[in-house]
């Protein structure tokens, strides 16, 4: 029996270190279609290299998807499923999800 596709939303808080050309994640967490927290990656940790003058949202979501494919190879995450938040807002959302 085929498993139905579960819609997930990924929330990420990222920043770039210009001198080192690294993309750092403060936190990444995955919320399932039922609104419950599925996985949480506390940071800060390096999720990839970034070369460019400015960090664009489209490129950042692609790096997050690439990182999640390495960590969870069977999970299907598209760039449009990734939401980029500032650290304070993402931390507040994570707190509300943990303490429902």
Short mmCIF file of N, CA and C in Angstrom, two decimals:
data_model
loop_
_atom_site.label_atom_id
_atom_site.label_comp_id
_atom_site.label_asym_id
_atom_site.label_seq_id
_atom_site.Cartn_x
_atom_site.Cartn_y
_atom_site.Cartn_z
N UNK A 1 0.83 -1.17 0.00
CA UNK A 1 0.00 0.00 0.00
C UNK A 1 0.89 1.25 0.00
N UNK A 2 0.56 2.17 -0.86
CA UNK A 2 1.36 3.39 -0.98
C UNK A 2 1.01 4.37 0.14
N UNK A 3 2.04 4.93 0.73
CA UNK A 3 1.85 5.90 1.79
C UNK A 3 1.47 7.25 1.18
N UNK A 4 0.49 7.93 1.74
CA UNK A 4 0.13 9.23 1.18
C UNK A 4 1.23 10.26 1.42
N UNK A 5 1.34 11.20 0.50
CA UNK A 5 2.34 12.26 0.66
C UNK A 5 1.94 13.15 1.82
N UNK A 6 2.86 13.33 2.74
CA UNK A 6 2.61 14.18 3.88
C UNK A 6 3.22 15.54 3.61
N UNK A 7 2.43 16.54 3.76
CA UNK A 7 2.89 17.91 3.53
C UNK A 7 3.61 18.40 4.78
N UNK A 8 4.82 18.85 4.61
CA UNK A 8 5.61 19.36 5.71
C UNK A 8 6.00 20.81 5.43
N UNK A 9 6.16 21.56 6.50
CA UNK A 9 6.67 22.92 6.39
C UNK A 9 7.96 22.99 7.19
N UNK A 10 8.96 23.58 6.59
CA UNK A 10 10.27 23.70 7.23
C UNK A 10 10.48 25.18 7.56
N UNK A 11 10.81 25.44 8.81
CA UNK A 11 11.11 26.80 9.25
C UNK A 11 12.60 26.88 9.54
N UNK A 12 13.24 27.92 9.03
CA UNK A 12 14.68 28.04 9.19
C UNK A 12 15.06 29.48 9.50
N UNK A 13 16.07 29.63 10.33
CA UNK A 13 16.67 30.92 10.63
C UNK A 13 18.14 30.83 10.21
N UNK A 14 18.52 31.64 9.23
CA UNK A 14 19.86 31.54 8.63
C UNK A 14 20.59 32.87 8.67
N UNK A 15 21.89 32.79 8.58
CA UNK A 15 22.71 33.98 8.34
C UNK A 15 23.98 33.55 7.63
N UNK A 16 24.66 34.54 7.07
CA UNK A 16 25.86 34.27 6.28
C UNK A 16 27.05 34.97 6.91
N UNK A 17 28.18 34.28 6.95
CA UNK A 17 29.43 34.89 7.40
C UNK A 17 30.19 35.30 6.14
N UNK A 18 30.26 36.60 5.85
CA UNK A 18 30.88 37.03 4.59
C UNK A 18 32.36 36.67 4.46
N UNK A 19 33.12 36.75 5.53
CA UNK A 19 34.56 36.49 5.44
C UNK A 19 34.86 35.03 5.12
N UNK A 20 34.00 34.12 5.57
CA UNK A 20 34.25 32.69 5.38
C UNK A 20 33.40 32.07 4.28
N UNK A 21 32.46 32.81 3.72
CA UNK A 21 31.55 32.29 2.68
C UNK A 21 30.82 31.03 3.14
N UNK A 22 30.34 31.05 4.36
CA UNK A 22 29.59 29.93 4.93
C UNK A 22 28.17 30.38 5.23
N UNK A 23 27.23 29.48 5.06
CA UNK A 23 25.84 29.73 5.42
C UNK A 23 25.58 28.98 6.73
N UNK A 24 25.17 29.71 7.75
CA UNK A 24 24.99 29.17 9.09
C UNK A 24 23.50 29.17 9.42
N UNK A 25 23.04 28.10 10.05
CA UNK A 25 21.64 28.01 10.49
C UNK A 25 21.60 28.16 12.01
N UNK A 26 20.79 29.11 12.48
CA UNK A 26 20.54 29.22 13.92
C UNK A 26 19.69 28.06 14.38
N UNK A 27 18.69 27.73 13.58
CA UNK A 27 17.83 26.59 13.87
C UNK A 27 17.04 26.23 12.62
N UNK A 28 16.70 24.96 12.53
CA UNK A 28 15.80 24.45 11.49
C UNK A 28 14.85 23.51 12.19
N UNK A 29 13.56 23.66 11.94
CA UNK A 29 12.62 22.69 12.47
C UNK A 29 11.54 22.39 11.45
N UNK A 30 11.03 21.17 11.53
CA UNK A 30 10.07 20.65 10.56
C UNK A 30 8.75 20.43 11.26
N UNK A 31 7.68 20.95 10.66
CA UNK A 31 6.33 20.81 11.20
C UNK A 31 5.52 19.99 10.20
N UNK A 32 4.84 18.97 10.70
CA UNK A 32 4.04 18.10 9.85
C UNK A 32 2.71 18.73 9.47
N UNK A 33 1.96 18.03 8.64
CA UNK A 33 0.67 18.54 8.18
C UNK A 33 -0.34 18.64 9.32
N UNK A 34 -0.12 17.90 10.40
CA UNK A 34 -1.01 17.96 11.55
C UNK A 34 -0.64 19.10 12.51
N UNK A 35 0.40 19.86 12.20
CA UNK A 35 0.80 20.99 13.02
C UNK A 35 1.71 20.63 14.17
N UNK A 36 2.21 19.40 14.20
CA UNK A 36 3.10 18.98 15.28
C UNK A 36 4.55 19.02 14.82
N UNK A 37 5.41 19.27 15.78
CA UNK A 37 6.85 19.32 15.53
C UNK A 37 7.36 17.92 15.22
N UNK A 38 8.00 17.76 14.04
CA UNK A 38 8.53 16.45 13.65
C UNK A 38 10.02 16.31 13.94
N UNK A 39 10.78 17.36 13.66
CA UNK A 39 12.22 17.29 13.88
C UNK A 39 12.74 18.70 14.15
N UNK A 40 13.84 18.76 14.90
CA UNK A 40 14.41 20.04 15.31
C UNK A 40 15.93 19.94 15.26
N UNK A 41 16.55 20.90 14.60
CA UNK A 41 18.01 20.97 14.51
C UNK A 41 18.45 22.26 15.19
N UNK A 42 18.95 22.17 16.43
CA UNK A 42 19.41 23.39 17.10
C UNK A 42 20.74 23.84 16.51
N UNK A 43 21.01 25.10 16.58
CA UNK A 43 22.22 25.62 15.99
C UNK A 43 23.01 26.42 16.98
N UNK A 44 23.95 27.16 16.50
CA UNK A 44 24.29 27.38 15.10
C UNK A 44 25.18 26.28 14.53
N UNK A 45 24.95 25.97 13.26
CA UNK A 45 25.75 24.98 12.56
C UNK A 45 25.82 25.36 11.08
N UNK A 46 26.87 24.93 10.42
CA UNK A 46 27.08 25.22 9.01
C UNK A 46 26.25 24.27 8.17
N UNK A 47 25.45 24.83 7.25
CA UNK A 47 24.66 23.96 6.37
C UNK A 47 25.19 23.96 4.94
N UNK A 48 26.12 24.83 4.64
CA UNK A 48 26.69 24.81 3.30
C UNK A 48 27.55 26.03 3.02
N UNK A 49 28.18 26.00 1.87
CA UNK A 49 28.98 27.13 1.43
C UNK A 49 28.09 28.07 0.65
N UNK A 50 28.43 29.34 0.71
CA UNK A 50 27.67 30.33 -0.05
C UNK A 50 28.65 31.31 -0.67
N UNK A 51 28.58 31.44 -1.98
CA UNK A 51 29.42 32.38 -2.70
C UNK A 51 28.51 33.38 -3.39
N UNK A 52 28.65 34.60 -3.05
CA UNK A 52 27.84 35.65 -3.65
C UNK A 52 27.91 36.89 -2.80
N UNK A 53 27.40 37.97 -3.35
CA UNK A 53 27.47 39.22 -2.61
C UNK A 53 26.30 39.38 -1.65
N UNK A 54 25.19 38.76 -1.96
CA UNK A 54 23.99 38.94 -1.15
C UNK A 54 23.25 37.61 -1.02
N UNK A 55 22.72 37.35 0.16
CA UNK A 55 21.97 36.12 0.40
C UNK A 55 20.52 36.34 -0.02
N UNK A 56 20.09 35.66 -1.05
CA UNK A 56 18.72 35.77 -1.53
C UNK A 56 17.89 34.62 -0.97
N UNK A 57 16.61 34.88 -0.76
CA UNK A 57 15.73 33.89 -0.14
C UNK A 57 15.64 32.62 -0.97
N UNK A 58 15.54 32.76 -2.28
CA UNK A 58 15.42 31.59 -3.16
C UNK A 58 16.65 30.69 -3.07
N UNK A 59 17.83 31.30 -3.03
CA UNK A 59 19.06 30.51 -2.92
C UNK A 59 19.19 29.89 -1.54
N UNK A 60 18.77 30.61 -0.50
CA UNK A 60 18.86 30.09 0.86
C UNK A 60 17.92 28.90 1.05
N UNK A 61 16.72 28.95 0.49
CA UNK A 61 15.79 27.82 0.62
C UNK A 61 16.33 26.60 -0.12
N UNK A 62 17.01 26.81 -1.24
CA UNK A 62 17.60 25.68 -1.97
C UNK A 62 18.71 25.02 -1.15
N UNK A 63 19.49 25.81 -0.42
CA UNK A 63 20.55 25.24 0.42
C UNK A 63 19.94 24.46 1.58
N UNK A 64 18.85 24.97 2.17
CA UNK A 64 18.16 24.26 3.25
C UNK A 64 17.61 22.93 2.73
N UNK A 65 17.01 22.92 1.56
CA UNK A 65 16.49 21.68 0.97
C UNK A 65 17.62 20.68 0.73
N UNK A 66 18.73 21.15 0.23
CA UNK A 66 19.88 20.28 -0.01
C UNK A 66 20.38 19.67 1.29
N UNK A 67 20.45 20.48 2.34
CA UNK A 67 20.90 19.98 3.65
C UNK A 67 19.93 18.92 4.17
N UNK A 68 18.63 19.17 4.05
CA UNK A 68 17.64 18.22 4.56
C UNK A 68 17.63 16.92 3.76
N UNK A 69 17.94 16.99 2.46
CA UNK A 69 18.03 15.76 1.67
C UNK A 69 19.21 14.90 2.11
N UNK A 70 20.28 15.55 2.58
CA UNK A 70 21.42 14.79 3.12
C UNK A 70 21.08 14.14 4.45
N UNK A 71 20.34 14.85 5.29
CA UNK A 71 20.01 14.36 6.63
C UNK A 71 18.86 13.35 6.58
N UNK A 72 17.81 13.68 5.83
CA UNK A 72 16.63 12.81 5.68
C UNK A 72 16.47 12.47 4.20
N UNK A 73 17.15 11.44 3.69
CA UNK A 73 17.10 11.17 2.25
C UNK A 73 15.72 10.78 1.73
N UNK A 74 14.85 10.22 2.57
CA UNK A 74 13.53 9.79 2.08
C UNK A 74 12.48 10.89 2.16
N UNK A 75 12.80 11.99 2.81
CA UNK A 75 11.84 13.09 2.96
C UNK A 75 11.87 13.95 1.70
N UNK A 76 10.69 14.25 1.18
CA UNK A 76 10.59 15.10 0.00
C UNK A 76 10.26 16.52 0.46
N UNK A 77 11.21 17.42 0.29
CA UNK A 77 11.03 18.82 0.66
C UNK A 77 11.34 19.67 -0.56
N UNK A 78 10.43 20.55 -0.90
CA UNK A 78 10.63 21.46 -2.01
C UNK A 78 10.98 22.85 -1.47
N UNK A 79 11.66 23.67 -2.26
CA UNK A 79 12.01 25.01 -1.77
C UNK A 79 10.81 25.85 -1.35
N UNK A 80 9.65 25.62 -1.95
CA UNK A 80 8.47 26.40 -1.54
C UNK A 80 7.91 25.96 -0.19
N UNK A 81 8.37 24.82 0.33
CA UNK A 81 7.97 24.36 1.66
C UNK A 81 8.81 24.99 2.77
N UNK A 82 9.87 25.69 2.42
CA UNK A 82 10.79 26.27 3.41
C UNK A 82 10.40 27.72 3.66
N UNK A 83 10.23 28.06 4.93
CA UNK A 83 9.92 29.43 5.34
C UNK A 83 11.12 29.97 6.12
N UNK A 84 11.62 31.12 5.70
CA UNK A 84 12.76 31.74 6.37
C UNK A 84 12.26 32.80 7.35
N UNK A 85 12.68 32.67 8.60
CA UNK A 85 12.25 33.58 9.65
C UNK A 85 13.48 34.16 10.35
N UNK A 86 13.35 35.37 10.91
CA UNK A 86 14.40 35.86 11.80
C UNK A 86 14.47 34.99 13.05
N UNK A 87 15.60 35.00 13.72
CA UNK A 87 15.82 34.10 14.85
C UNK A 87 14.76 34.27 15.94
N UNK A 88 14.44 35.48 16.31
CA UNK A 88 13.48 35.72 17.39
C UNK A 88 12.10 35.18 17.07
N UNK A 89 11.65 35.38 15.85
CA UNK A 89 10.33 34.91 15.44
C UNK A 89 10.30 33.38 15.34
N UNK A 90 11.37 32.79 14.81
CA UNK A 90 11.44 31.33 14.70
C UNK A 90 11.50 30.69 16.09
N UNK A 91 12.24 31.31 17.01
CA UNK A 91 12.34 30.78 18.36
C UNK A 91 10.99 30.84 19.08
N UNK A 92 10.25 31.92 18.88
CA UNK A 92 8.91 32.04 19.46
C UNK A 92 7.96 31.00 18.91
N UNK A 93 8.01 30.76 17.61
CA UNK A 93 7.16 29.75 16.99
C UNK A 93 7.51 28.36 17.49
N UNK A 94 8.79 28.07 17.63
CA UNK A 94 9.22 26.78 18.15
C UNK A 94 8.74 26.58 19.59
N UNK A 95 8.82 27.62 20.40
CA UNK A 95 8.34 27.54 21.79
C UNK A 95 6.85 27.21 21.82
N UNK A 96 6.06 27.89 20.98
CA UNK A 96 4.61 27.63 20.95
C UNK A 96 4.31 26.21 20.47
N UNK A 97 5.09 25.69 19.53
CA UNK A 97 4.87 24.33 19.04
C UNK A 97 5.22 23.29 20.11
N UNK A 98 6.27 23.54 20.88
CA UNK A 98 6.68 22.60 21.91
C UNK A 98 5.72 22.58 23.09
N UNK A 99 5.10 23.71 23.38
CA UNK A 99 4.26 23.83 24.57
C UNK A 99 2.79 23.99 24.23
N UNK A 100 2.30 23.20 23.34
CA UNK A 100 0.88 23.22 22.97
C UNK A 100 0.07 22.50 23.98
#
